[in-house]
Amino acid sequence: MKPQAGAEDIERVCEKIERLGFRAHPMPGAQRTAIGITGNPGPIEPAEFEGLPGVAEAIRVSKPYKLVSREVKSEDSLIRVGIESAGSPRSPIGETASAALAVGDRQSSIVNAEAAPGFIVGGRTLAIIAGPCAIESQEQALAAAASVKKAGARLFRGGAFKPRTSPYSFQGLGKEGLEILAEVRRATGLLIVTETIDPENCDLVEEYADVLQVGARNMQNFSLLKRVGRSRKPVLLKRGMSATLEEFLMAAEYVLSEGNYNVILCERGVRTFADHTRNTLDLSVIPAVKGLSHLPILVDPSHGTGKRDKVIPLARAAIAVGADGLIVEVHPQPERALSDGYQSLSPEEFEILMGEITAIAGVIGRRIAI
Amino acid sequence: MKPQAGAEDIERVCEKIERLGFRAHPMPGAQRTAIGITGNPGPIEPAEFEGLPGVAEAIRVSKPYKLVSREVKSEDSLIRVGIESAGSPRSPIGETASAALAVGDRQSSIVNAEAAPGFIVGGRTLAIIAGPCAIESQEQALAAAASVKKAGARLFRGGAFKPRTSPYSFQGLGKEGLEILAEVRRATGLLIVTETIDPENCDLVEEYADVLQVGARNMQNFSLLKRVGRSRKPVLLKRGMSATLEEFLMAAEYVLSEGNYNVILCERGVRTFADHTRNTLDLSVIPAVKGLSHLPILVDPSHGTGKRDKVIPLARAAIAVGADGLIVEVHPQPERALSDGYQSLSPEEFEILMGEITAIAGVIGRRIAI
Amino acid sequence: MKPQAGAEDIERVCEKIERLGFRAHPMPGAQRTAIGITGNPGPIEPAEFEGLPGVAEAIRVSKPYKLVSREVKSEDSLIRVGIESAGSPRSPIGETASAALAVGDRQSSIVNAEAAPGFIVGGRTLAIIAGPCAIESQEQALAAAASVKKAGARLFRGGAFKPRTSPYSFQGLGKEGLEILAEVRRATGLLIVTETIDPENCDLVEEYADVLQVGARNMQNFSLLKRVGRSRKPVLLKRGMSATLEEFLMAAEYVLSEGNYNVILCERGVRTFADHTRNTLDLSVIPAVKGLSHLPILVDPSHGTGKRDKVIPLARAAIAVGADGLIVEVHPQPERALSDGYQSLSPEEFEILMGEITAIAGVIGRRIAI
Amino acid sequence: MKPQAGAEDIERVCEKIERLGFRAHPMPGAQRTAIGITGNPGPIEPAEFEGLPGVAEAIRVSKPYKLVSREVKSEDSLIRVGIESAGSPRSPIGETASAALAVGDRQSSIVNAEAAPGFIVGGRTLAIIAGPCAIESQEQALAAAASVKKAGARLFRGGAFKPRTSPYSFQGLGKEGLEILAEVRRATGLLIVTETIDPENCDLVEEYADVLQVGARNMQNFSLLKRVGRSRKPVLLKRGMSATLEEFLMAAEYVLSEGNYNVILCERGVRTFADHTRNTLDLSVIPAVKGLSHLPILVDPSHGTGKRDKVIPLARAAIAVGADGLIVEVHPQPERALSDGYQSLSPEEFEILMGEITAIAGVIGRRIAI
């Protein structure tokens, strides 16, 4: 759509798409709104739409992924976390776009993420998500939250439902964990990122979470992808252990195709023969995603290396390569963690990390929320 | 337990285990029954059990997987398909064991799988599962079933729910597909193997299927593993695209730990740098599994190579290496298949395959059902 | 060339190619001789050659590899080992072709490889190369040779120069090892396969060896490939640890492009994430090579698995998939081997292997030399 | 040795080691000299040496690699390029150590690499090696050299001997290429890094090069490693395509064990299933090497990604993760390059790269030569 297209222009195009029996996907951007079409069995005549008011051009998408593609939407997507209108279908388009413009636009130099009602992922301000692998107790969670907030994180991670390789490992506190997370948000103002593990479980998790995390092992759990695609909460989608870039983007496409355009991608290391790290962090996927898709992408240097002493160097590299932020495991007492302690940072180490990435961010025109 | 232990001895041991707050897993074998214990936070004193009537010995399992391990049960498991008592908890133990002994024991030379009410996977007779990637119509399914039955297959595969990389690809006929599968069974007597894609979907699929297939992408979908673990139907568990042997066995352990001991493993190729096949079929995993676990393992040379002209040679190799059978894609008209046509055999090719593997089976002491 | 083309026809075509400034590569087959052209900067007009006497057709090769391609030579190559004319440039073409026809043709049913002056690799009779990883002493070598000969091997392997990951590991006996190998040949009649590690070293090794082995780590040591390409001895070229099929064939192309058309390929496992074997044996490469190239291909189940208990099952699979033979590590006392003992078979195990593969070979129309 | 140990103390220890029949490896560092012992069949009694004058302590090395290990030498090695005494055995130890201290020590704040007679790799100043994949002509080489020098590179790369996957691809200008490189050095003062491809070829290349490059495909060409280990020129050793960290360090150990302690490691991407880049750049290996070894390590973002548009982001990441420098392909006209044009930067792009990494270097306490 043209930048000056109004809500009624957008609505008119969407109606026409649906009258033809297809599905319309309006995706507001900072400058203008793109409208994706899916469900069409073959090519559509561009002239069908180019004459309508407010329409800038109709583009045929040549990739297997459509809605996630820059061919559909050339501007970076800004994903609003903790702001109720996020993910809502169609109505608040104008508002969302202008709010995003005011709050998170990269060109804007007066952004104050702290003052915003939520947080924008994908703008100039890097998203730093930190916290323990698993929520173990309210005490542990609040201690972790206090320390990561002090160091500058705005989002808190912590698993209530933990997919574990062994059925005999700690599987998370479940609903009790979610309630602790809600308490963390109440007490600290941090936004909550937590994992959902199956469609039914999502009903519960979306009541508590600000961001629904889909883990690497579930990247091609298509039932779960469709379910979070029907949620109004943003989704953090981790790359599968052996997912190609195309498969990764297709997994995101599943979510968008159901109407939830608020997807944050996350590189977390892939499986290779290399044995000096638990996974091989593939930082080249960041510029590759940026070239093909408008979605933001974070890096998880904790799972991406699986070794505490590699987390800080790789976090620096992730910011330098152009990631939109990090998700990092921080535990008040890593050596006592019930899971993943060997890759969790202590609060002191996390402060060092924040100091170093703040400096790196500065030289590439990004910044940490203040 | 000792070979001569009776049902009441087994029951007594199970009760004691549960009184201690743990979980008992009686697993009948051809010669004797093993009882696994899970849920114990640490080691248990063997003497607690070794004095009970019928107990042969108490073994501490040193592997992360317990119930799937040969340390718990040294005999090969025989998985009964299409026989109602399969998977039932505890009560029919004696009966199952003796039935298995009569029908599927490798030492027995008078087996006639054709005459049995169902089919035993893991015995001397190889399990050949064949059929189209996806059920497309009743006509297509019946044509495929007739041809694979004629060539000697006893089990029929066909997807009603298809996990597809793209949300815009054919996702299967759903419930209609299941009904067609039921019609195939009624018309041909073939047993039905079909995929279930999430816990809720499993409620429906288990009404129709004789074997619940869990696909490679869901190998670590722990919610689904737990759900099929509570089913009475045998489970065909495919190895994940980048699953280590330990992760593969741990995924099976999830199913067994819920009480369903009827798991059939399946190697279907892993993801590597090699680009002359879609996946790299890892046949060395067959003897590796045989060394560590009592569960049977099949090979899928269709997905394992992704190329029609490699299916027959690799099927021969799979039988030669010691697999307990095959799962093969066969389509009446491969060039018209809605999915995976490039790797599906024609009925004529499948007949050639059956001829060749019958010869190979003969020289290694296995055979095809007659 | 046409089947009835004589030596002078072939010579005439070769001369014309070289007059044009290109390089001619006559490659005799069982039915007819192919002549490859390399060194041409662009396409050549087929009509330049199609009018010459004896020329059947001129084909433009569409692959990056030319001389190894079936497009140049559609018949399987038969590689003569231990027969002096092997590898000689041009002159003995007619003779080689007819000798090969008599001795190694797959269609011929009266072959007696034992009586032949050497051994043909790539014909109906499988090539079984066996012996210790490294030559340690004359005693060890003769003991190993006696046992593998007794079990039916016709070719003996043993390293005199050992490429080892550590500079502090046993690097082989060097020239003394070669002399022991010569003694093994004299005493047993077994043909000798041994590794050459650099161009200079090749001068020495080719004096002793019947087949020059190029190890996996040297698959892209192009200086060595060119050097063995100028040898009159056949070359056993192992696939590199992470070589694609195309890279593997291009490495062989290096050897052929220097005029040595007697290359035997060998799959020995590739490097993947899988950790239950030392390498992942990629048996699918056998039919893939057979489709693209006329060169024979063996399998090394010893390095391919790195574990003694996997060698026999994978050897069976290799024969079943269609390999032209095996190269297997056998040591009189594996537990005392100076290298690779954990993957070497004992003489007793090797006898079992030979028995099992003889049976498999029988059902697929191949056989072991008697 | 103690920091105050003199040349005669070091000599005395070396003599004693050699009298015992072992090999002594004196490795001077900025603060003190370490002396490695190799050739010992088993452990040596520390007391044999701890009483000698100047000996600080005798440490048993627990890793398979010894001389490259931080257990032997805890300080970072500074590799002097273009300074004649580099690599000389034993005699100039004191001098080398003090020169290195003066010129390249990280703590020193008055370093002016430009004014130094050569360049120190591994100190505070990052080593930037840039130039075309292959030397194509004097004109091309001088144009490339002028542009990379202007942008701040101090070392020039360019292949005279090119290992190419195809025997029919451009294999480099050979000796003529080396002479052009000598002319580049004369004309620009840039130090020359070029590849040597086999032991014999090394005789020629070391006459011209300031640094001998060993390519990824030759990382386990042990004959070549031993040959460059006897050279007085520093060695740039690239990680093999599927080399583990241990194999990589063992390859360096080969060079050091022959007496050449001037090894610069280089990560250039490993082979994985990922297909959005030609190789997967494994930046986690940088901190891993830094933890285990005293040798410097560079990153090659050109081969590491194989795509021009990924080179700059990954170069930034490489510096941020802690690499000691970069080796980058720059061609005056990338679209006309005879090899690797798709991954070569234009001079303008290289200037951008230099600007960005200068900024990153600044925030982590490193810098670019001025």
Coordinates of N, CA and C in Angstrom, one line a residue, chain D residues 10 27 45 60 67 70 85-86 100 102 111-112 129 160 173 188 199 218 255 258 284 292-293 299 324 326 356 362:
Chain D
I10 N 69.1 -21.7 29.0 CA 68.2 -22.3 28.1 C 69.0 -23.4 27.3
M27 N 60.8 -22.2 23.1 CA 59.8 -21.3 22.5 C 59.8 -20.0 23.3
E45 N 60.9 -37.8 34.7 CA 60.9 -37.3 36.1 C 61.1 -35.8 36.1
R60 N 54.0 -31.7 33.3 CA 53.6 -32.8 32.5 C 52.4 -32.4 31.7
L67 N 53.4 -29.1 22.2 CA 54.1 -27.8 22.0 C 53.1 -26.6 21.7
R70 N 48.8 -24.5 25.9 CA 49.1 -23.5 27.0 C 49.8 -24.1 28.2
S85 N 65.1 -13.2 11.6 CA 65.4 -14.2 12.6 C 64.3 -15.2 12.9
A86 N 63.1 -14.8 12.5 CA 61.9 -15.7 12.8 C 62.2 -17.1 12.5
A100 N 60.4 -9.0 20.4 CA 58.9 -9.2 20.4 C 58.3 -8.3 21.5
A102 N 59.5 -5.6 22.7 CA 59.5 -4.2 22.4 C 58.4 -3.9 21.3
V111 N 53.5 1.0 20.5 CA 53.8 0.2 19.3 C 53.5 1.0 18.1
N112 N 54.4 0.9 17.1 CA 54.1 1.5 15.8 C 54.4 0.5 14.8
I129 N 45.2 -9.4 6.4 CA 45.9 -10.0 5.2 C 44.8 -9.9 4.1
A160 N 49.8 -18.2 -6.0 CA 50.5 -18.5 -7.3 C 50.3 -19.9 -7.7
L173 N 49.5 -19.0 -11.7 CA 50.6 -18.7 -12.6 C 51.9 -19.4 -12.2
T188 N 55.4 -2.1 -2.7 CA 54.4 -1.6 -1.7 C 54.9 -1.7 -0.2
P199 N 55.6 -30.7 -0.6 CA 56.9 -30.5 0.0 C 57.9 -29.9 -1.0
N218 N 44.9 -29.3 2.7 CA 46.2 -29.9 3.1 C 46.4 -29.9 4.6
V255 N 53.9 -29.1 12.8 CA 54.8 -28.0 12.4 C 55.8 -27.7 13.5
E258 N 58.6 -30.1 14.4 CA 59.8 -30.1 13.5 C 60.7 -28.9 13.8
S284 N 33.1 -19.9 17.2 CA 33.3 -20.4 18.6 C 34.7 -21.0 18.7
L292 N 43.1 -23.1 24.8 CA 44.0 -24.3 24.9 C 45.4 -24.0 24.4
S293 N 45.5 -23.0 23.5 CA 46.8 -22.8 22.8 C 47.3 -21.4 22.9
V299 N 40.7 -15.2 11.1 CA 39.5 -15.7 10.5 C 39.5 -15.3 9.0
D324 N 42.7 -12.7 16.1 CA 43.9 -11.9 16.0 C 44.0 -11.2 14.6
L326 N 42.4 -11.0 10.2 CA 41.5 -11.5 9.1 C 42.4 -11.8 7.9
E356 N 34.8 -0.5 9.6 CA 33.9 -1.1 10.6 C 34.7 -1.9 11.6
G362 N 38.5 -1.2 18.4 CA 38.7 -0.2 19.5 C 38.0 -0.6 20.8

